Short mmCIF file of C-alpha atoms and ligand atoms in Angstrom, two decimals:
data_model
loop_
_atom_site.label_atom_id
_atom_site.label_comp_id
_atom_site.label_asym_id
_atom_site.label_seq_id
_atom_site.Cartn_x
_atom_site.Cartn_y
_atom_site.Cartn_z
CA UNK E 1 -27.95 1.11 -22.32
CA UNK E 2 -25.16 3.67 -22.17
CA UNK E 3 -22.02 2.94 -20.14
CA UNK E 4 -22.85 5.12 -17.16
CA UNK E 5 -26.35 3.68 -16.86
CA UNK E 6 -24.94 0.16 -17.08
CA UNK E 7 -22.45 1.02 -14.34
CA UNK E 8 -25.26 2.30 -12.11
CA UNK E 9 -27.36 -0.75 -12.87
CA UNK E 10 -24.79 -3.51 -12.35
CA UNK E 11 -21.63 -2.35 -10.62
CA UNK E 12 -20.83 -2.09 -6.93
CA UNK E 13 -17.70 0.00 -6.36
CA UNK E 14 -15.14 -0.56 -3.57
CA UNK E 15 -15.13 1.76 -0.52
CA UNK E 16 -18.06 3.60 -2.09
CA UNK E 17 -21.47 4.63 -0.78
CA UNK E 18 -23.42 3.64 -3.86
CA UNK E 19 -26.27 6.02 -3.16
CA UNK E 20 -23.95 9.02 -3.51
CA UNK E 21 -22.19 7.40 -6.46
CA UNK E 22 -25.31 7.15 -8.58
CA UNK E 23 -26.14 10.80 -7.92
CA UNK E 24 -22.79 12.13 -9.08
CA UNK E 25 -21.08 12.57 -12.44
CA UNK E 26 -19.17 9.47 -13.42
CA UNK E 27 -15.70 9.58 -14.91
CA UNK E 28 -15.21 6.66 -17.27
CA UNK E 29 -11.46 6.25 -17.82
CA UNK E 30 -10.85 5.25 -21.38
CA UNK E 31 -7.08 5.37 -21.70
CA UNK E 32 -3.98 6.84 -20.12
CA UNK E 33 -0.56 7.97 -21.10
CA UNK E 34 2.31 8.91 -18.84
CA UNK E 35 0.75 10.45 -15.76
CA UNK E 36 -2.42 11.58 -17.53
CA UNK E 37 -5.78 9.78 -17.47
CA UNK E 38 -8.22 10.44 -20.32
CA UNK E 39 -11.96 9.87 -19.95
CA UNK E 40 -14.53 8.73 -22.46
CA UNK E 41 -15.41 12.35 -23.30
CA UNK E 42 -11.77 13.11 -24.08
CA UNK E 43 -11.08 15.13 -20.90
CA UNK E 44 -7.58 14.78 -19.37
CA UNK E 45 -6.65 14.55 -15.71
CA UNK E 46 -3.36 14.26 -13.83
CA UNK E 47 -3.29 10.89 -12.04
CA UNK E 48 -2.69 12.53 -8.64
CA UNK E 49 -2.87 9.35 -6.57
CA UNK E 50 -1.13 6.94 -8.97
CA UNK E 51 -4.35 5.00 -9.64
CA UNK E 52 -4.65 4.19 -5.93
CA UNK E 53 -0.97 4.40 -4.97
CA UNK E 54 0.39 1.86 -7.44
CA UNK E 55 1.53 3.55 -10.65
CA UNK E 56 5.26 4.27 -10.70
CA UNK E 57 6.67 5.06 -14.16
CA UNK E 58 3.48 6.34 -15.76
CA UNK E 59 0.82 4.61 -17.85
CA UNK E 60 1.46 3.01 -21.24
CA UNK E 61 5.20 2.99 -20.60
CA UNK E 62 6.71 1.56 -23.80
CA UNK E 63 9.19 -0.65 -21.91
CA UNK E 64 6.57 -2.25 -19.67
CA UNK E 65 3.97 -2.50 -22.45
CA UNK E 66 6.52 -4.35 -24.61
CA UNK E 67 7.44 -6.74 -21.80
CA UNK E 68 3.80 -7.66 -21.15
CA UNK E 69 3.16 -8.11 -24.89
CA UNK E 70 6.24 -10.32 -25.27
CA UNK E 71 5.11 -12.49 -22.35
CA UNK E 72 1.61 -12.65 -23.82
CA UNK E 73 3.11 -14.24 -26.93
CA UNK E 74 4.48 -17.03 -24.70
CA UNK E 75 1.93 -17.78 -21.97
CA UNK E 76 -0.56 -15.56 -20.11
CA UNK E 77 -0.99 -17.82 -17.12
CA UNK E 78 0.46 -21.03 -15.76
CA UNK E 79 0.26 -22.21 -12.16
CA UNK E 80 3.01 -22.04 -9.52
CA UNK E 81 1.54 -25.12 -7.80
CA UNK E 82 3.77 -27.93 -8.96
CA UNK E 83 5.20 -25.94 -11.89
CA UNK E 84 7.38 -22.91 -12.30
CA UNK E 85 8.18 -20.35 -14.99
CA UNK E 86 10.88 -17.96 -16.04
CA UNK E 87 9.36 -14.56 -15.10
CA UNK E 88 8.57 -15.73 -11.56
CA UNK E 89 12.05 -17.18 -11.12
CA UNK E 90 13.85 -14.13 -12.46
CA UNK E 91 11.72 -11.73 -10.45
CA UNK E 92 12.36 -13.65 -7.22
CA UNK E 93 16.09 -13.29 -7.77
CA UNK E 94 15.82 -9.59 -8.54
CA UNK E 95 13.63 -8.94 -5.48
CA UNK E 96 16.03 -10.83 -3.22
CA UNK E 97 18.92 -8.70 -4.54
CA UNK E 98 17.02 -5.46 -3.97
CA UNK E 99 15.43 -6.22 -0.61
CA UNK E 100 16.99 -5.53 2.79
CA UNK E 101 19.65 -8.08 3.77
CA UNK E 102 18.52 -11.61 4.50
CA UNK E 103 15.17 -11.50 2.67
CA UNK E 104 16.05 -14.19 0.14
CA UNK E 105 12.78 -16.15 -0.21
CA UNK E 106 9.82 -14.91 -2.23
CA UNK E 107 6.25 -16.19 -1.88
CA UNK E 108 3.89 -14.71 -4.47
CA UNK E 109 0.23 -13.78 -4.25
CA UNK E 110 -1.94 -11.15 -5.90
CA UNK E 111 -2.81 -8.28 -3.56
CA UNK E 112 -1.52 -6.41 -0.55
CA UNK E 113 -4.17 -8.08 1.60
CA UNK E 114 -2.99 -11.55 0.64
CA UNK E 115 0.65 -10.57 1.10
CA UNK E 116 -0.08 -9.65 4.73
CA UNK E 117 -2.33 -12.69 5.33
CA UNK E 118 0.56 -14.83 4.16
CA UNK E 119 3.06 -13.09 6.44
CA UNK E 120 0.75 -13.60 9.45
CA UNK E 121 0.16 -17.28 8.67
CA UNK E 122 3.86 -17.89 8.04
CA UNK E 123 4.82 -16.27 11.33
CA UNK E 124 2.24 -18.26 13.29
CA UNK E 125 3.11 -21.58 11.63
CA UNK E 126 6.83 -20.94 12.04
CA UNK E 127 6.46 -20.80 15.82
CA UNK E 128 4.03 -23.73 15.96
CA UNK E 129 6.59 -25.86 14.18
CA UNK E 130 9.10 -24.94 16.84
CA UNK E 131 6.57 -26.10 19.45
CA UNK E 132 5.89 -22.57 20.59
CA UNK E 133 2.27 -21.53 20.79
CA UNK E 134 2.69 -17.88 19.93
CA UNK E 135 -0.72 -16.83 18.69
CA UNK E 136 -0.73 -13.11 19.34
CA UNK E 137 0.19 -10.32 16.99
CA UNK E 138 1.11 -6.80 17.92
CA UNK E 139 -0.18 -4.18 15.51
CA UNK E 140 -0.40 -0.41 15.62
CA UNK E 141 -3.44 1.67 16.35
CA UNK E 142 -4.72 3.16 13.05
CA UNK E 143 -2.91 0.46 11.06
CA UNK E 144 -4.10 -0.68 7.65
CA UNK E 145 -2.98 -3.97 6.13
CA UNK E 146 -5.83 -4.83 3.76
CA UNK E 147 -9.46 -5.88 3.73
CA UNK E 148 -9.50 -9.66 4.20
CA UNK E 149 -10.39 -10.98 7.65
CA UNK E 150 -6.82 -11.66 8.76
CA UNK E 151 -5.49 -8.36 7.52
CA UNK E 152 -8.48 -6.56 9.04
CA UNK E 153 -7.71 -8.29 12.36
CA UNK E 154 -4.37 -6.49 12.48
CA UNK E 155 -5.96 -3.26 11.23
CA UNK E 156 -6.88 -0.40 13.50
CA UNK E 157 -8.95 2.10 11.53
CA UNK E 158 -12.26 2.32 13.39
CA UNK E 159 -14.33 3.43 10.39
CA UNK E 160 -13.24 0.49 8.24
CA UNK E 161 -12.68 -2.19 10.85
CA UNK E 162 -14.78 -1.85 14.01
CA UNK E 163 -17.97 -3.33 12.53
CA UNK E 164 -16.18 -6.61 11.83
CA UNK E 165 -14.65 -6.90 15.31
CA UNK E 166 -16.75 -9.98 16.26
CA UNK E 167 -15.30 -11.87 13.29
CA UNK E 168 -11.66 -11.04 13.96
CA UNK E 169 -8.86 -12.57 16.03
CA UNK E 170 -7.64 -10.53 18.97
CA UNK E 171 -4.49 -8.49 18.75
CA UNK E 172 -2.36 -6.33 21.01
CA UNK E 173 -2.46 -2.71 19.91
CA UNK E 174 0.52 -0.41 20.30
CA UNK E 175 0.44 3.35 20.08
CA UNK E 176 2.12 4.37 16.78
CA UNK E 177 5.53 5.96 17.22
CA UNK E 178 5.66 5.19 20.96
CA UNK E 179 8.65 2.95 21.68
CA UNK E 180 7.82 2.67 25.39
CA UNK E 181 4.33 1.38 24.61
CA UNK E 182 5.75 -1.30 22.31
CA UNK E 183 8.26 -2.26 25.00
CA UNK E 184 5.47 -2.53 27.57
CA UNK E 185 3.31 -4.78 25.37
CA UNK E 186 6.15 -7.12 24.51
CA UNK E 187 7.27 -7.29 28.16
CA UNK E 188 3.74 -8.03 29.39
CA UNK E 189 3.30 -10.95 26.99
CA UNK E 190 6.51 -12.99 27.03
CA UNK E 191 6.44 -16.04 24.78
CA UNK E 192 2.97 -15.16 23.42
CA UNK E 193 3.69 -12.85 20.51
CA UNK E 194 4.40 -14.34 17.06
CA UNK E 195 5.18 -11.04 15.34
CA UNK E 196 4.88 -7.29 15.32
CA UNK E 197 3.34 -6.03 12.08
CA UNK E 198 3.63 -2.42 10.96
CA UNK E 199 3.75 -0.09 8.01
CA UNK E 200 7.31 1.27 8.15
CA UNK E 201 7.67 5.07 8.53
CA UNK E 202 4.25 6.06 7.14
CA UNK E 203 0.80 4.73 8.05
CA UNK E 204 -0.83 5.42 4.71
CA UNK E 205 -4.54 4.68 4.99
CA UNK E 206 -4.58 6.22 8.49
CA UNK E 207 -4.18 9.54 6.67
CA UNK E 208 -0.39 9.57 6.16
CA UNK E 209 0.66 9.38 9.80
CA UNK E 210 4.43 9.71 10.16
CA UNK E 211 6.44 7.84 12.74
CA UNK E 212 9.23 9.71 14.50
CA UNK E 213 12.75 9.06 13.20
CA UNK E 214 14.28 5.99 14.79
CA UNK E 215 10.96 4.34 15.68
CA UNK E 216 11.31 1.51 13.16
CA UNK E 217 14.86 0.78 14.24
CA UNK E 218 13.80 0.79 17.90
CA UNK E 219 10.95 -1.66 17.16
CA UNK E 220 13.41 -3.92 15.33
CA UNK E 221 15.67 -3.89 18.40
CA UNK E 222 12.73 -4.66 20.71
CA UNK E 223 11.66 -7.57 18.50
CA UNK E 224 15.19 -8.96 18.65
CA UNK E 225 15.35 -8.55 22.41
CA UNK E 226 12.02 -10.32 22.91
CA UNK E 227 12.56 -12.96 20.23
CA UNK E 228 9.59 -11.74 18.18
CA UNK E 229 9.39 -11.59 14.38
CA UNK E 230 8.99 -8.26 12.59
CA UNK E 231 6.65 -7.99 9.59
CA UNK E 232 7.14 -4.83 7.51
CA UNK E 233 4.13 -4.06 5.31
CA UNK E 234 5.76 -2.12 2.47
CA UNK E 235 2.70 -2.45 0.23
CA UNK E 236 2.29 1.34 0.08
CA UNK E 237 5.83 2.51 0.92
CA UNK E 238 7.71 0.09 -1.36
CA UNK E 239 9.15 0.81 -4.80
CA UNK E 240 10.40 4.32 -4.26
CA UNK E 241 7.45 6.08 -2.60
CA UNK E 242 9.50 7.40 0.31
CA UNK E 243 12.53 8.27 -1.81
CA UNK E 244 14.35 4.96 -1.27
CA UNK E 245 13.42 1.65 -2.88
CA UNK E 246 12.01 0.44 0.44
CA UNK E 247 11.12 2.51 3.50
CA UNK E 248 13.07 0.12 5.77
CA UNK E 249 16.28 1.33 4.11
CA UNK E 250 15.93 4.76 5.72
CA UNK E 251 16.60 3.18 9.11
CA UNK E 252 18.86 0.34 8.00
CA UNK E 253 16.27 -2.21 9.13
CA UNK E 254 15.83 -5.72 7.76
CA UNK E 255 12.47 -7.23 8.79
CA UNK E 256 11.86 -10.99 9.07
CA UNK E 257 8.98 -10.75 6.62
CA UNK E 258 8.25 -8.02 4.11
CA UNK E 259 4.99 -7.53 2.19
CA UNK E 260 5.05 -6.01 -1.29
CA UNK E 261 2.22 -5.25 -3.71
CA UNK E 262 0.85 -1.98 -5.17
CA UNK E 263 3.96 -0.60 -6.96
CA UNK E 264 5.59 -3.96 -7.65
CA UNK E 265 4.40 -4.16 -11.29
CA UNK E 266 4.74 -0.41 -11.80
CA UNK E 267 0.98 -0.31 -11.27
CA UNK E 268 0.18 -2.52 -14.25
CA UNK E 269 -1.16 -5.84 -13.01
CA UNK E 270 -2.16 -7.45 -9.72
CA UNK E 271 0.85 -9.07 -8.07
CA UNK E 272 2.15 -9.30 -4.53
CA UNK E 273 5.07 -10.90 -2.77
CA UNK E 274 5.86 -11.85 0.81
CA UNK E 275 9.61 -11.99 1.30
CA UNK E 276 11.25 -13.81 4.16
CA UNK E 277 14.54 -15.15 5.48
CA UNK E 278 16.18 -18.57 5.16
CA UNK E 279 15.67 -19.00 8.91
CA UNK E 280 11.88 -18.83 8.54
CA UNK E 281 11.93 -20.81 5.31
CA UNK E 282 13.94 -23.61 6.90
CA UNK E 283 11.40 -23.86 9.69
CA UNK E 284 8.98 -25.23 7.08
CA UNK E 285 11.30 -27.95 5.77
CA UNK E 286 10.69 -31.54 6.75
CA UNK E 287 9.68 -34.96 5.52
CA UNK E 288 6.44 -35.01 3.55
CA UNK E 289 4.59 -36.74 6.39
CA UNK E 290 5.70 -34.18 8.98
CA UNK E 291 3.20 -31.78 7.38
CA UNK E 292 5.35 -28.69 7.77
CA UNK E 293 4.23 -27.54 4.32
CA UNK E 294 2.89 -24.01 4.01
CA UNK E 295 -0.63 -24.88 2.93
CA UNK E 296 -1.45 -21.66 1.15
CA UNK E 297 -1.65 -20.54 -2.48
CA UNK E 298 -3.89 -18.55 -4.78
CA UNK E 299 -4.86 -19.57 -8.30
CA UNK E 300 -3.17 -16.61 -9.99
CA UNK E 301 -0.15 -16.60 -7.67
CA UNK E 302 2.97 -15.44 -9.54
CA UNK E 303 1.08 -14.76 -12.78
CA UNK E 304 3.61 -14.60 -15.66
CA UNK E 305 2.23 -11.41 -17.23
CA UNK E 306 2.37 -9.65 -13.88
CA UNK E 307 5.90 -10.91 -13.18
CA UNK E 308 6.99 -9.73 -16.65
CA UNK E 309 5.58 -6.27 -15.88
CA UNK E 310 7.39 -6.27 -12.53
CA UNK E 311 10.71 -7.22 -14.13
CA UNK E 312 10.31 -4.46 -16.72
CA UNK E 313 9.42 -1.97 -13.99
CA UNK E 314 12.66 -2.82 -12.17
CA UNK E 315 14.56 -2.37 -15.44
CA UNK E 316 12.99 1.07 -15.83
CA UNK E 317 14.10 2.01 -12.30
CA UNK E 318 17.65 1.33 -13.46
CA UNK E 319 17.48 2.74 -16.98
CA UNK E 320 15.66 5.95 -16.09
CA UNK E 321 17.41 6.31 -12.75
CA UNK E 322 13.99 6.82 -11.26
CA UNK E 323 15.12 7.26 -7.65
CA UNK E 324 17.91 9.70 -8.56
CA UNK E 325 15.46 11.75 -10.64
CA UNK E 326 12.95 11.64 -7.79
CA UNK E 327 15.13 13.35 -5.17
CA UNK E 328 14.85 16.91 -6.59
CA UNK E 329 11.11 16.39 -7.20
CA UNK E 330 10.66 15.44 -3.55
CA UNK E 331 12.34 18.73 -2.55
CA UNK E 332 10.19 20.65 -5.02
CA UNK E 333 7.03 19.02 -3.68
CA UNK E 334 8.01 20.12 -0.18
CA UNK E 335 8.37 23.73 -1.35
CA UNK E 336 5.15 23.69 -3.35
CA UNK E 337 3.21 22.49 -0.32
CA UNK E 338 4.33 25.33 1.94
CA UNK E 339 1.63 27.78 0.77
CA UNK E 340 -0.92 24.96 0.98
CA UNK E 341 0.03 24.32 4.61
CA UNK E 342 -0.32 28.05 5.35
CA UNK E 343 -4.02 28.10 4.46
CA UNK E 344 -6.52 28.54 7.27
CA UNK E 345 -8.55 25.62 5.94
CA UNK E 346 -5.54 23.31 6.34
CA UNK E 347 -4.66 21.93 9.73
CA UNK E 348 -1.43 20.15 8.81
CA UNK E 349 0.52 18.83 5.84
CA UNK E 350 2.33 15.54 6.45
CA UNK E 351 4.79 14.22 3.91
CA UNK E 352 7.47 11.61 3.40
CA UNK E 353 8.92 11.45 -0.09
CA UNK E 354 6.00 11.26 -2.52
CA UNK E 355 3.42 10.39 0.14
CA UNK E 356 1.41 13.44 1.16
CA UNK E 357 -1.53 13.90 3.51
CA UNK E 358 -3.12 17.37 3.69
CA UNK E 359 -5.29 17.32 6.77
CA UNK E 360 -8.08 19.87 6.51
CA UNK E 361 -9.29 21.94 9.44
CA UNK E 362 -12.30 20.63 11.35
CA UNK E 363 -15.41 20.86 9.21
CA UNK E 364 -18.79 19.32 9.96
CA UNK E 365 -18.86 15.69 8.85
CA UNK E 366 -21.88 16.28 6.61
CA UNK E 367 -20.01 19.00 4.69
CA UNK E 368 -17.84 16.18 3.23
CA UNK E 369 -15.12 18.67 2.40
CA UNK E 370 -12.55 15.97 1.57
CA UNK E 371 -14.90 14.62 -1.04
CA UNK E 372 -15.72 18.10 -2.31
CA UNK E 373 -12.04 18.84 -2.76
CA UNK E 374 -11.90 15.76 -4.98
CA UNK E 375 -14.78 17.02 -7.13
CA UNK E 376 -13.28 20.51 -7.39
CA UNK E 377 -9.90 19.04 -8.36
CA UNK E 378 -11.57 16.91 -11.01
CA UNK E 379 -13.18 19.99 -12.58
CA UNK E 380 -9.71 21.53 -12.74
CA UNK E 381 -8.04 18.48 -14.30
CA UNK E 382 -6.67 16.28 -11.52
CA UNK E 383 -7.85 13.00 -10.03
CA UNK E 384 -7.26 12.75 -6.29
CA UNK E 385 -8.97 10.71 -3.60
CA UNK E 386 -9.11 11.74 0.04
CA UNK E 387 -9.07 9.68 3.22
CA UNK E 388 -11.92 11.36 5.09
CA UNK E 389 -10.79 14.95 5.55
CA UNK E 390 -7.20 14.21 4.63
CA UNK E 391 -6.49 15.11 1.01
CA UNK E 392 -3.95 12.62 -0.34
CA UNK E 393 -1.36 13.37 -3.00
CA UNK E 394 0.64 10.42 -4.23
CA UNK E 395 1.65 11.09 -7.84
CA UNK E 396 3.54 8.55 -9.97
CA UNK E 397 7.30 8.84 -9.39
CA UNK E 398 7.67 9.68 -13.10
CA UNK E 399 5.58 12.87 -12.92
CA UNK E 400 7.25 15.87 -14.56
CA UNK E 401 8.10 18.97 -12.52
CA UNK E 402 5.57 20.92 -14.58
CA UNK E 403 2.76 18.47 -13.79
CA UNK E 404 3.80 18.31 -10.15
CA UNK E 405 3.43 22.10 -9.97
CA UNK E 406 0.08 21.89 -11.71
CA UNK E 407 -1.14 19.12 -9.40
CA UNK E 408 -0.31 21.08 -6.25
CA UNK E 409 -1.78 24.28 -7.71
CA UNK E 410 -5.03 22.51 -8.59
CA UNK E 411 -5.14 20.93 -5.14
CA UNK E 412 -4.74 24.32 -3.47
CA UNK E 413 -7.49 25.84 -5.63
CA UNK E 414 -9.74 22.85 -5.00
CA UNK E 415 -9.26 23.22 -1.24
CA UNK E 416 -10.11 26.93 -1.48
CA UNK E 417 -13.24 26.27 -3.55
CA UNK E 418 -14.48 23.38 -1.43
CA UNK E 419 -13.87 25.03 1.91
CA UNK E 420 -15.15 28.50 0.97
CA UNK E 421 -18.62 26.97 0.93
CA UNK E 422 -18.03 25.28 4.29
CA UNK E 423 -16.24 27.59 6.70
CA UNK E 424 -14.90 25.71 9.74
CA UNK E 425 -17.63 25.47 12.34
CA UNK E 426 -20.29 26.64 9.92
CA UNK E 427 -22.49 24.13 8.27
CA UNK E 428 -22.51 23.90 4.49
CA UNK E 429 -25.82 24.12 2.73
C1 PLP U 501 -3.23 -0.91 0.05
C2 PLP U 501 -2.56 -1.55 1.21
C3 PLP U 501 -2.78 -2.91 1.52
C4 PLP U 501 -3.78 -3.74 0.79
O1 PLP U 501 -3.43 -3.96 -0.53
P1 PLP U 501 -4.57 -4.48 -1.57
O2 PLP U 501 -3.79 -4.79 -2.80
O3 PLP U 501 -5.53 -3.35 -1.72
O4 PLP U 501 -5.19 -5.68 -0.95
C5 PLP U 501 -2.05 -3.45 2.55
N1 PLP U 501 -1.18 -2.71 3.26
C6 PLP U 501 -0.95 -1.42 3.00
C7 PLP U 501 0.05 -0.68 3.81
C8 PLP U 501 -1.65 -0.78 1.98
O5 PLP U 501 -1.47 0.53 1.75
#
């Protein structure tokens, strides 16, 4: 059986309607170098969405490859339950140094979903152990925090989440970017709310929705005023995406809990971390028989290979001055997108740093223009993946100016080609 047939026979892909999948050409990624993916037929593509928002310094980066290989010579996996190891220890110290002030404790897991589950459980248990029964969470409409039941409970994307509503815990939903609405919710539920959870600055999976300047800082102040914890989900925004190491830095905000994943290993291996303060940490201390332990942990928590990749990725940030080199590319990206935004087929371009959402004009749902843009871009040598009719660009921070130009040019051409066949209001064949 050839590879593609075997895929169609045995695989079930995430967020994918398998019926469409088996009818379309399949790209089998064989290898990658820098910001280029190469398929089994030898065709090259720009990795326009950083392999689902996680690649930072490019693929096959010699520094990170060497670090993973060196760790592999020592031990590939050892548990964090009852044991510890050097890469996890060193990474925790480095993360604490980098993170907003006060976030000095690191709890590892392996995906963004688990990082947010952990933050929610920590917040709830923290209050319980202070004899406060705060069981409500405030989240934002259109939020995305992962796909496990807890993280879906604080999610607000109808298409992904509404079906599961009967399985979820109830939350209070605030209107994104609306300080008065947040104030109202917190005022109406005194003593009931454990934490506010949000994606700082940019709601990624919602289609790159941008919060107004000052919103994050205002929410931090409201949380302080109402004695509520703030959970910042930096899974997508962390590690340079918005132009700073963490999005919270733009508004000088330090959350009580911060969730990291995607870019943490430079996009190499699955790793996540939930950072918190000594205040929260100390709430879990007690005699063994007080049962204040945080009863949570995944088998591959703090995997040594992943931690080694993460440490090397942080070294590369320093050695290559990744954030300094990014600033002019962010400006260039803004300029390159201007003609894209001017197209009739484009309703709006939203951008913060290297996070871009190109919202297309209203086309009939069945025209699937977002998806068609993806296919057109692929034919022209770029891999992108839309969120509905929002075309997402999220290239690795290491992309060259030349490839950034090429990526935006291909995207513009792909939008033209895909939308020519489906004029707004007219139905595509
Ligand atoms: C992707 C994402 C998650 C989920 O991360 P996984 O590793 O896919 O579980 C959580 N929060 C945000 C903001 C994300 O973008």
